[in-house]
Structure formats: C-alpha cells, structure tokens
Amino acid sequence: RDREIVEAKVIVTSPGRNFVTLKIVTRSGVVGWGDATLNGRELAVAAYLQEHVVPNLIGRDAGRIEDTWQFFYRGAYWRRGPVTMSAIAAVDVALWDILGKMAGLPLYQLLGGRSREGALVYAHANGRDIAEASDEVGKYRELGFLAIRAQCGVPGVKKAYGISTAGKPYEPAESELPAETVWSTPRYLDIAPRLFEQLRADHGDEIELLHDVHHRLTPIEAARLARSLEPYRLFWMEDATPAENQQSFALIRQHSVTPLAVGEVFNSIWDCKQLIEQQLIDYIRTTIVHAGGITHVRRLADFAALHQVRTGFHGATDLSPVCMGAALHFDTWVPNFGIQEYMFHSEQMLEVFPRDYEFRAGRLHVGDSPGHGVSMDEKLAARYPYVPRQLPVARLEDGAMWDW
Ligand SMILES: O=NC(=O)[C@@H](O)[C@H](O)[C@H](O)CO
Ligand SMILES: [Co+2]
C-alpha cells in the first residue's frame, strides 16, 4: 500500500529552453522524477503522458518497475517510436528514482555498483572558422576536459551544424517554425580534415577529439571522410550517415579505422541491433530519456557489451538535468562505458533542477544521495511557461530537402 502511486504530474517548463518532466508520488510520499523532453516535439510527449499514461499510473505499485515497463510498451499496441519511448522512459526513470529513495541507495548501487570513479565526458567546442574552433578547444582544455568535440563553420554555408551564434550556448531549436539552413557536402569534406589537422597541430596528440557529422553524408562520402580523418586519431566520428539502413555502415566500416558512433535519434534496441551485432559501430549513443529509460537501455548496453560496443550517451542541453543524473548513475555502473556527452545547462536551467553531480578533472561524478540525485523546484519551474520551438531543417544548395 505504501508503494501505491497516488499522483503523477506532467510538468512543462522553459527556463531558457523547453523541458518536459514527469513527477510520480507514492502513498508514503516518496517522489520520483523522470525526463520526457523530445526537442521540437515536447508537447507530443506531454500529451501522451497526460492522456494515455497518467490515468494508468494511479493505483499501480511503484515497485513493479519491469511490469510497468512491459505494460506501457506492449500496451501501446503501436510499437516503439520516439514519443512513446520518451514517455515510457520518464515513467521508468521516476520509478527507479523512487526505488532508490525507498531503499536508501543511489541508482548506480541498484544497478550493480561502481565500475569507475567518474564518467569521462566531452565538451562541445565550435567556431565559425578553424581558428575560432581551435581557440575554443583550448578553452575547454583549460577547464580540464580530456575529450572535446570540435565543429567549425563551412565556407559559403549559412548556419552549418553545431555552430553557436557568438558567445551564446548552442541551442538548435531557436525558432517557432523550423529555421532553414543550407548544406554543401563538397565544401564540408574539404574543410573537416583541415580542421583536425590544425587541432592536432595546436593541441597535440593526447587530447581526445570527437566530431559530429550529424547525418549529412552518404555512406561512401562518410567512408571518404573517415579515411581522411585517420591521421588525426579521432575518438569517434558521429552520425556519419542516416542509420535507418543499418547495413549502410558496412560500407564505411570497410574503408576506415576511424571509430564510429551513432544512435542519439534511436529509441529502441531494434534501431541498432544489426549495427551492434555486426560491429559496424564502436559506440552506441542511444540514451535513457529517448529509449525507454533505465530498464530498456540496460538491455541495450548489455547486448552491446557482447559485441565490444561501448556506450557514449547523447547529453545535449535538450536532455534535462534529470536525464543527466540518471545517465551518470548508469555511466558509473555500466562495464562497457565509453564516454558521456556533457553540454553545459545554463544557470537558469540548473536552478530549476537541483542536482548532486559535479565536474572534476574531466569527469562527472555522481553524488551518493538515494535515487538519481536530481529533483525539480516546482515553484520556480512554474515561472517559465512553454515556448513553441522547433529544430531547423537543411536543404542542399539546389533547394532539395536534406538531413539537418
Ligand atoms: O551530438 N549532439 C547532437 O547532435 C545534438 O546537438 C543534437 O543536434 C540535439 O540534441 C538535437 O536536439
Ligand atoms: Co550528435
């Protein structure tokens, strides 16, 4: 009876960007928090939770985490998809948070305990040109980062991926309707290797460098880029090509030893089963908020471990601090950990989400408070109403739609 769910609340707040959070409360007053943020489609998940999930939560035993996962996964009938799996994730993470609080144990302990002291993280450095990007890499090295993602503008291309407007943190969902951006593969394939040549010259061989292609190349173009980046020893080249066709990675794999990462847009093991089984990738980025929570991502990580694939969770600012907290506990436990993406949430965002993780010497360390260690200041959250925002689109120079 104590563990009976008596309240479930969907909270949409926008402290600088939109977040959707699920709050679950048990009869004994234990509160669990789950992130349900799907950038550009936040209200779809909020409605899914409000209309189709919350009515089924009231009265359930909060301790039946697996059964609840199976109920919402099979019960939807219409399998998978980012909206359903983000909604399920929010329930799952909130229930794991409650379990930790009932047991008086941090989430990593519930999963099997520490495998490492802290989670290696990577920061985002970008610049409108190579020099600016290299300066920003230097800035993050001074902050103690051991791994840094680098992106630079593409000459003649307006708003290439990942380039923040001077000084402001990078938040791609910047307008009510999708901003139109342009893409040119030839110009990109020309400058990307030059960026990393310069970064190795400026910053040496030790710093781990990552790069996000962001779904923009065909497989053979991605193979060309992967090969041209080999002299610069990247930690990974991410989202080389759209991965609905998992087999397409075989073409990249056969031409290069540059490590490959993919998966931030996936929402279940089925999106990457072939990629992992055939070792077509080195890191899987599918993360807790978009792939059904701890319960599903644990299955995915264990499957990846069988094929020497490591985790490299997506961790952009459109995943809330609640997701970051849960992810860091997972990162602390998971044996086949690779790296954790870590973009800085703004002070305004962090104020809404009290948390106990902290950054030290290039790694993020979880606290030992029971559960995942992140909560929400609801009063403060209520001061930031939803702001309609969508992600940009990209077109080629001839106007044809492309992948942003
Ligand atoms: O690797 N990180 C990324 O690709 C992010 O910057 C994504 O574009 C955003 O999270 C989309 O909402
Ligand atoms: Co990415």
Short mmCIF file of C-alpha atoms and ligand atoms in Angstrom, two decimals:
data_model
loop_
_atom_site.label_atom_id
_atom_site.label_comp_id
_atom_site.label_asym_id
_atom_site.label_seq_id
_atom_site.Cartn_x
_atom_site.Cartn_y
_atom_site.Cartn_z
CA ARG A 1 0.00 0.00 0.00
CA ASP A 2 2.87 2.39 0.83
CA ARG A 3 4.26 1.97 -2.67
CA GLU A 4 0.94 2.73 -4.37
CA ILE A 5 1.20 5.60 -6.87
CA VAL A 6 -1.22 8.29 -5.75
CA GLU A 7 -0.11 11.17 -8.03
CA ALA A 8 1.57 11.59 -11.42
CA LYS A 9 2.14 15.07 -12.81
CA VAL A 10 3.47 16.23 -16.20
CA ILE A 11 5.41 19.49 -15.83
CA VAL A 12 6.37 21.56 -18.89
CA THR A 13 8.84 24.31 -18.05
CA SER A 14 11.04 26.53 -20.21
CA PRO A 15 13.97 28.07 -18.28
CA GLY A 16 15.84 29.09 -21.44
CA ARG A 17 14.59 26.02 -23.36
CA ASN A 18 11.61 23.61 -23.06
CA PHE A 19 11.76 20.59 -20.75
CA VAL A 20 9.05 18.01 -20.02
CA THR A 21 9.32 16.31 -16.63
CA LEU A 22 7.19 13.60 -15.01
CA LYS A 23 6.72 13.60 -11.23
CA ILE A 24 5.41 10.41 -9.57
CA VAL A 25 4.37 10.33 -5.88
CA THR A 26 3.66 7.25 -3.75
CA ARG A 27 1.17 6.96 -0.88
CA SER A 28 4.08 7.11 1.58
CA GLY A 29 5.11 10.43 -0.03
CA VAL A 30 8.21 9.28 -1.92
CA VAL A 31 8.73 11.41 -5.07
CA GLY A 32 10.41 10.25 -8.29
CA TRP A 33 11.41 12.40 -11.28
CA GLY A 34 11.77 11.42 -14.97
CA ASP A 35 12.82 13.43 -18.03
CA ALA A 36 10.48 13.26 -21.06
CA THR A 37 11.99 16.00 -23.24
CA LEU A 38 11.93 15.42 -27.01
CA ASN A 39 13.44 18.51 -28.65
CA GLY A 40 10.95 20.17 -31.03
CA ARG A 41 8.18 17.69 -30.16
CA GLU A 42 7.85 18.34 -26.40
CA LEU A 43 4.07 18.75 -26.32
CA ALA A 44 3.52 15.45 -28.16
CA VAL A 45 5.20 13.62 -25.28
CA ALA A 46 3.48 15.77 -22.64
CA ALA A 47 0.07 14.92 -24.17
CA TYR A 48 0.98 11.22 -24.49
CA LEU A 49 1.86 11.17 -20.80
CA GLN A 50 -1.11 13.25 -19.66
CA GLU A 51 -3.77 11.47 -21.74
CA HIS A 52 -2.54 7.89 -22.04
CA VAL A 53 -0.02 7.19 -19.28
CA VAL A 54 -1.00 9.11 -16.11
CA PRO A 55 -4.52 7.55 -15.88
CA ASN A 56 -2.83 4.11 -15.94
CA LEU A 57 -0.28 5.02 -13.27
CA ILE A 58 -2.62 5.94 -10.42
CA GLY A 59 -3.06 2.92 -8.14
CA ARG A 60 -0.11 0.92 -9.56
CA ASP A 61 2.64 -0.42 -7.28
CA ALA A 62 5.69 1.85 -7.84
CA GLY A 63 7.91 -1.14 -7.08
CA ARG A 64 6.74 -3.05 -10.15
CA ILE A 65 9.19 -1.32 -12.46
CA GLU A 66 9.59 -4.12 -15.03
CA ASP A 67 5.87 -4.89 -15.16
CA THR A 68 5.09 -1.19 -15.64
CA TRP A 69 7.62 -1.02 -18.48
CA GLN A 70 6.07 -4.07 -20.17
CA PHE A 71 2.56 -2.68 -19.60
CA PHE A 72 3.31 0.62 -21.36
CA TYR A 73 5.48 -0.94 -24.11
CA ARG A 74 3.13 -3.79 -25.11
CA GLY A 75 0.00 -1.95 -24.01
CA ALA A 76 0.52 0.86 -26.53
CA TYR A 77 -0.04 -1.78 -29.26
CA TRP A 78 1.64 0.62 -31.75
CA ARG A 79 5.24 -0.36 -31.10
CA ARG A 80 8.15 1.95 -30.31
CA GLY A 81 8.83 5.45 -31.70
CA PRO A 82 10.41 8.49 -30.02
CA VAL A 83 7.19 9.82 -28.43
CA THR A 84 6.13 6.52 -26.88
CA MET A 85 9.65 5.57 -25.77
CA SER A 86 10.32 9.02 -24.23
CA ALA A 87 7.06 8.76 -22.28
CA ILE A 88 7.94 5.25 -21.10
CA ALA A 89 11.43 6.49 -20.21
CA ALA A 90 10.06 9.22 -17.96
CA VAL A 91 7.92 6.70 -16.04
CA ASP A 92 10.81 4.24 -15.79
CA VAL A 93 13.37 6.75 -14.53
CA ALA A 94 10.90 8.16 -11.98
CA LEU A 95 10.22 4.64 -10.67
CA TRP A 96 13.94 3.81 -10.41
CA ASP A 97 14.36 7.12 -8.55
CA ILE A 98 11.59 6.09 -6.12
CA LEU A 99 13.14 2.64 -5.66
CA GLY A 100 16.46 4.25 -4.73
CA LYS A 101 14.77 6.54 -2.24
CA MET A 102 12.79 3.66 -0.69
CA ALA A 103 15.97 1.55 -0.45
CA GLY A 104 18.15 4.49 0.65
CA LEU A 105 20.58 3.68 -2.18
CA PRO A 106 22.00 5.67 -5.12
CA LEU A 107 20.81 4.39 -8.51
CA TYR A 108 24.26 3.09 -9.53
CA GLN A 109 24.17 0.78 -6.50
CA LEU A 110 20.77 -0.61 -7.53
CA LEU A 111 22.28 -1.43 -10.96
CA GLY A 112 25.23 -3.34 -9.51
CA GLY A 113 27.60 -0.76 -8.01
CA ARG A 114 30.50 1.36 -9.20
CA SER A 115 32.65 0.24 -12.14
CA ARG A 116 34.63 3.54 -12.12
CA GLU A 117 35.19 6.68 -10.10
CA GLY A 118 33.81 9.25 -12.52
CA ALA A 119 32.38 9.31 -16.05
CA LEU A 120 34.73 10.65 -18.74
CA VAL A 121 32.87 13.47 -20.50
CA TYR A 122 33.35 15.52 -23.65
CA ALA A 123 32.57 19.20 -24.17
CA HIS A 124 31.42 21.00 -27.32
CA ALA A 125 33.91 23.37 -28.97
CA ASN A 126 32.85 25.15 -32.11
CA GLY A 127 33.82 28.13 -34.21
CA ARG A 128 32.76 29.93 -37.33
CA ASP A 129 36.15 29.04 -38.79
CA ILE A 130 39.06 26.72 -37.94
CA ALA A 131 40.95 29.30 -35.87
CA GLU A 132 37.92 30.09 -33.72
CA ALA A 133 37.19 26.39 -33.22
CA SER A 134 40.78 25.78 -32.18
CA ASP A 135 40.67 28.63 -29.68
CA GLU A 136 37.54 27.13 -28.17
CA VAL A 137 39.21 23.70 -27.91
CA GLY A 138 41.95 25.48 -25.96
CA LYS A 139 39.34 26.99 -23.65
CA TYR A 140 37.88 23.60 -22.78
CA ARG A 141 41.35 22.12 -22.25
CA GLU A 142 41.95 24.84 -19.68
CA LEU A 143 38.68 23.87 -17.99
CA GLY A 144 40.17 20.39 -17.57
CA PHE A 145 38.34 18.47 -20.29
CA LEU A 146 40.15 15.36 -21.54
CA ALA A 147 37.83 14.96 -24.55
CA ILE A 148 36.39 17.69 -26.77
CA ARG A 149 34.03 17.62 -29.75
CA ALA A 150 35.02 20.10 -32.45
CA GLN A 151 32.83 21.57 -35.19
CA CYS A 152 33.54 24.51 -37.46
CA GLY A 153 31.62 26.57 -40.00
CA VAL A 154 31.71 25.55 -43.67
CA PRO A 155 32.74 28.36 -46.02
CA GLY A 156 29.79 29.53 -48.07
CA VAL A 157 27.30 27.57 -45.93
CA LYS A 158 24.93 29.56 -43.75
CA LYS A 159 24.49 28.07 -40.24
CA ALA A 160 26.39 24.80 -40.60
CA TYR A 161 25.53 22.26 -37.88
CA GLY A 162 26.75 22.85 -34.36
CA ILE A 163 27.96 26.43 -34.68
CA SER A 164 26.52 28.63 -31.93
CA THR A 165 25.96 32.32 -32.53
CA ALA A 166 28.93 34.10 -30.94
CA GLY A 167 29.05 33.64 -27.22
CA LYS A 168 25.62 32.08 -26.78
CA PRO A 169 25.36 28.39 -25.82
CA TYR A 170 24.29 26.17 -28.71
CA GLU A 171 20.52 25.63 -28.67
CA PRO A 172 19.47 24.49 -32.17
CA ALA A 173 15.69 24.76 -31.60
CA GLU A 174 15.78 28.52 -31.91
CA SER A 175 12.53 29.43 -33.68
CA GLU A 176 8.80 28.66 -33.55
CA LEU A 177 8.90 27.21 -37.05
CA PRO A 178 11.97 25.38 -38.40
CA ALA A 179 14.80 27.70 -39.46
CA GLU A 180 16.00 26.88 -42.97
CA THR A 181 19.71 26.11 -43.24
CA VAL A 182 21.80 25.20 -46.26
CA TRP A 183 24.23 22.29 -46.62
CA SER A 184 27.09 21.58 -49.02
CA THR A 185 28.86 18.24 -48.73
CA PRO A 186 31.79 19.08 -51.07
CA ARG A 187 32.73 22.18 -49.05
CA TYR A 188 32.36 20.26 -45.80
CA LEU A 189 34.51 17.32 -46.99
CA ASP A 190 37.17 19.87 -47.86
CA ILE A 191 37.32 21.71 -44.53
CA ALA A 192 36.68 18.95 -41.97
CA PRO A 193 40.09 17.23 -42.38
CA ARG A 194 41.78 20.65 -42.29
CA LEU A 195 40.06 21.43 -39.01
CA PHE A 196 41.50 18.33 -37.34
CA GLU A 197 44.92 18.80 -38.92
CA GLN A 198 45.01 22.24 -37.28
CA LEU A 199 43.66 20.94 -33.95
CA ARG A 200 46.39 18.30 -33.73
CA ALA A 201 49.00 20.92 -34.62
CA ASP A 202 47.64 23.36 -31.99
CA HIS A 203 46.74 20.94 -29.19
CA GLY A 204 48.89 17.83 -29.61
CA ASP A 205 48.03 14.14 -29.79
CA GLU A 206 46.81 13.41 -26.29
CA ILE A 207 43.51 15.28 -26.14
CA GLU A 208 40.59 13.11 -27.32
CA LEU A 209 38.88 14.77 -30.29
CA LEU A 210 35.36 13.93 -31.48
CA HIS A 211 33.32 15.10 -34.44
CA ASP A 212 29.62 15.01 -35.31
CA VAL A 213 28.72 14.61 -38.99
CA HIS A 214 25.06 14.86 -38.00
CA HIS A 215 23.53 12.52 -40.60
CA ARG A 216 24.71 14.56 -43.61
CA LEU A 217 26.78 12.23 -45.75
CA THR A 218 26.03 9.26 -47.97
CA PRO A 219 27.85 6.07 -46.91
CA ILE A 220 30.65 6.41 -49.46
CA GLU A 221 31.13 10.12 -48.59
CA ALA A 222 31.28 9.12 -44.92
CA ALA A 223 33.87 6.48 -45.80
CA ARG A 224 35.93 9.15 -47.55
CA LEU A 225 35.74 11.47 -44.52
CA ALA A 226 36.51 8.68 -42.05
CA ARG A 227 39.60 7.78 -44.05
CA SER A 228 40.74 11.41 -44.38
CA LEU A 229 40.44 11.84 -40.60
CA GLU A 230 42.56 8.74 -39.78
CA PRO A 231 45.84 10.69 -39.34
CA TYR A 232 44.19 12.75 -36.56
CA ARG A 233 43.09 9.76 -34.47
CA LEU A 234 39.54 10.79 -33.55
CA PHE A 235 37.88 9.27 -30.52
CA TRP A 236 34.83 8.95 -32.78
CA MET A 237 33.07 10.27 -35.86
CA GLU A 238 29.37 10.52 -35.01
CA ASP A 239 26.16 10.12 -37.05
CA ALA A 240 28.13 9.59 -40.27
CA THR A 241 25.03 8.78 -42.33
CA PRO A 242 21.27 8.34 -41.61
CA ALA A 243 21.03 4.91 -39.99
CA GLU A 244 17.56 3.63 -40.79
CA ASN A 245 19.51 1.42 -43.17
CA GLN A 246 21.84 -0.12 -40.59
CA GLN A 247 23.63 -2.07 -43.34
CA SER A 248 24.91 1.21 -44.83
CA PHE A 249 27.53 1.41 -42.07
CA ALA A 250 29.23 -1.66 -43.51
CA LEU A 251 30.40 0.47 -46.42
CA ILE A 252 32.00 2.99 -44.06
CA ARG A 253 33.49 0.28 -41.85
CA GLN A 254 35.29 -1.50 -44.66
CA HIS A 255 37.17 1.66 -45.67
CA SER A 256 38.37 3.12 -42.37
CA VAL A 257 39.55 2.54 -38.82
CA THR A 258 38.11 5.85 -37.58
CA PRO A 259 35.81 4.82 -34.69
CA LEU A 260 32.09 5.30 -35.40
CA ALA A 261 29.32 6.40 -33.02
CA VAL A 262 25.58 6.54 -33.75
CA GLY A 263 22.24 6.41 -32.02
CA GLU A 264 21.09 9.68 -30.44
CA VAL A 265 17.96 9.59 -32.62
CA PHE A 266 17.25 5.89 -31.91
CA ASN A 267 14.62 4.88 -29.40
CA SER A 268 14.99 1.12 -29.02
CA ILE A 269 17.40 -1.78 -29.39
CA TRP A 270 15.74 -2.63 -32.72
CA ASP A 271 17.16 0.55 -34.29
CA CYS A 272 20.73 -0.65 -33.68
CA LYS A 273 20.66 -4.46 -33.28
CA GLN A 274 22.38 -5.08 -36.64
CA LEU A 275 24.85 -2.19 -36.15
CA ILE A 276 25.93 -3.77 -32.85
CA GLU A 277 25.78 -7.44 -33.88
CA GLN A 278 27.94 -6.85 -36.94
CA GLN A 279 30.24 -4.46 -35.02
CA LEU A 280 29.55 -1.76 -37.60
CA ILE A 281 29.93 0.83 -34.83
CA ASP A 282 32.17 1.32 -31.79
CA TYR A 283 29.87 3.42 -29.57
CA ILE A 284 26.09 3.45 -29.14
CA ARG A 285 24.66 6.85 -28.19
CA THR A 286 21.04 5.89 -27.56
CA THR A 287 20.20 7.40 -24.22
CA ILE A 288 17.86 6.97 -21.31
CA VAL A 289 15.30 9.74 -22.00
CA HIS A 290 14.54 8.64 -25.59
CA ALA A 291 14.87 4.85 -25.38
CA GLY A 292 12.51 3.68 -22.67
CA GLY A 293 14.59 4.56 -19.61
CA ILE A 294 16.98 2.52 -17.46
CA THR A 295 15.04 -0.72 -17.99
CA HIS A 296 15.49 -0.75 -21.79
CA VAL A 297 18.87 0.95 -22.09
CA ARG A 298 20.32 -1.57 -19.62
CA ARG A 299 19.28 -4.36 -22.00
CA LEU A 300 20.79 -2.42 -24.91
CA ALA A 301 24.10 -1.81 -23.09
CA ASP A 302 24.37 -5.49 -22.09
CA PHE A 303 23.73 -6.52 -25.71
CA ALA A 304 26.36 -4.02 -26.87
CA ALA A 305 28.86 -5.45 -24.37
CA LEU A 306 28.59 -8.87 -26.05
CA HIS A 307 29.92 -7.24 -29.25
CA GLN A 308 32.56 -4.96 -27.72
CA VAL A 309 30.47 -1.85 -28.37
CA ARG A 310 30.62 0.81 -25.67
CA THR A 311 28.14 3.44 -24.51
CA GLY A 312 28.54 7.11 -25.49
CA PHE A 313 25.28 8.67 -24.30
CA HIS A 314 23.81 11.71 -26.01
CA GLY A 315 23.97 14.55 -23.49
CA ALA A 316 22.96 17.80 -25.18
CA THR A 317 21.20 20.54 -23.23
CA ASP A 318 17.83 19.41 -24.64
CA LEU A 319 18.15 16.40 -22.32
CA SER A 320 17.29 17.76 -18.89
CA PRO A 321 19.49 17.54 -15.78
CA VAL A 322 17.12 14.74 -14.65
CA CYS A 323 18.27 12.68 -17.65
CA MET A 324 21.90 13.66 -17.00
CA GLY A 325 21.59 12.49 -13.39
CA ALA A 326 20.14 9.12 -14.38
CA ALA A 327 22.68 8.79 -17.21
CA LEU A 328 25.63 9.46 -14.89
CA HIS A 329 24.49 6.76 -12.46
CA PHE A 330 24.23 4.41 -15.44
CA ASP A 331 27.68 5.55 -16.67
CA THR A 332 29.10 4.88 -13.19
CA TRP A 333 27.84 1.27 -13.26
CA VAL A 334 27.92 0.13 -16.91
CA PRO A 335 31.01 -2.03 -17.53
CA ASN A 336 31.22 -1.18 -21.27
CA PHE A 337 31.25 2.59 -20.76
CA GLY A 338 32.82 4.78 -23.43
CA ILE A 339 32.13 8.46 -22.79
CA GLN A 340 29.33 10.87 -21.84
CA GLU A 341 28.38 13.97 -23.82
CA TYR A 342 28.27 17.00 -21.48
CA MET A 343 26.98 20.33 -22.74
CA PHE A 344 26.57 22.94 -20.00
CA HIS A 345 23.00 23.61 -18.94
CA SER A 346 22.63 27.33 -18.17
CA GLU A 347 22.48 28.56 -14.56
CA GLN A 348 18.80 29.36 -15.17
CA MET A 349 18.14 25.74 -16.18
CA LEU A 350 20.19 24.28 -13.33
CA GLU A 351 18.31 26.42 -10.79
CA VAL A 352 15.08 24.62 -11.74
CA PHE A 353 16.74 21.20 -11.31
CA PRO A 354 18.70 20.86 -8.02
CA ARG A 355 21.27 18.10 -8.59
CA ASP A 356 24.19 16.45 -6.83
CA TYR A 357 26.50 15.52 -9.70
CA GLU A 358 29.67 17.56 -10.21
CA PHE A 359 32.50 18.01 -12.71
CA ARG A 360 36.08 17.27 -11.56
CA ALA A 361 39.22 16.81 -13.67
CA GLY A 362 37.49 15.92 -16.90
CA ARG A 363 34.91 13.60 -15.37
CA LEU A 364 31.40 13.92 -13.97
CA HIS A 365 30.88 12.38 -10.53
CA VAL A 366 27.51 11.35 -9.15
CA GLY A 367 26.58 12.07 -5.56
CA ASP A 368 25.52 9.37 -3.10
CA SER A 369 22.00 10.62 -2.42
CA PRO A 370 19.34 7.92 -2.87
CA GLY A 371 17.88 7.63 -6.36
CA HIS A 372 19.40 9.56 -9.29
CA GLY A 373 20.15 12.72 -7.33
CA VAL A 374 18.18 15.26 -9.38
CA SER A 375 14.86 16.91 -8.49
CA MET A 376 12.81 19.91 -9.55
CA ASP A 377 11.94 23.22 -7.88
CA GLU A 378 8.30 23.21 -9.00
CA LYS A 379 7.57 26.77 -7.91
CA LEU A 380 10.48 28.08 -9.96
CA ALA A 381 9.56 25.80 -12.87
CA ALA A 382 6.07 27.32 -12.94
CA ARG A 383 7.58 30.70 -13.72
CA TYR A 384 8.77 29.53 -17.16
CA PRO A 385 5.84 28.75 -19.47
CA TYR A 386 6.26 26.70 -22.64
CA VAL A 387 7.69 28.50 -25.68
CA PRO A 388 6.91 26.93 -29.11
CA ARG A 389 10.22 25.89 -30.66
CA GLN A 390 11.24 23.51 -33.48
CA LEU A 391 14.55 22.20 -34.76
CA PRO A 392 15.96 23.60 -38.03
CA VAL A 393 15.74 21.90 -41.42
CA ALA A 394 18.53 21.70 -44.01
CA ARG A 395 18.36 21.99 -47.76
CA LEU A 396 21.09 21.44 -50.34
CA GLU A 397 22.22 24.37 -52.42
CA ASP A 398 19.76 23.37 -55.16
CA GLY A 399 16.95 23.58 -52.63
CA ALA A 400 16.38 19.84 -52.16
CA MET A 401 15.50 18.80 -48.58
CA TRP A 402 18.41 17.20 -46.77
CA ASP A 403 19.12 15.94 -43.23
CA TRP A 404 19.71 18.56 -40.56
O1 LIG B 1 25.58 15.17 -30.50
N1 LIG B 1 24.74 16.02 -30.19
C1 LIG B 1 23.84 16.45 -31.04
O2 LIG B 1 23.80 16.03 -32.19
C2 LIG B 1 22.86 17.48 -30.56
O3 LIG B 1 23.41 18.77 -30.75
C3 LIG B 1 21.55 17.37 -31.31
O4 LIG B 1 21.62 18.07 -32.52
C4 LIG B 1 20.44 17.94 -30.44
O5 LIG B 1 20.46 17.29 -29.20
C5 LIG B 1 19.09 17.76 -31.11
O6 LIG B 1 18.07 18.20 -30.24
CO CO B 2 25.04 14.27 -32.41
#
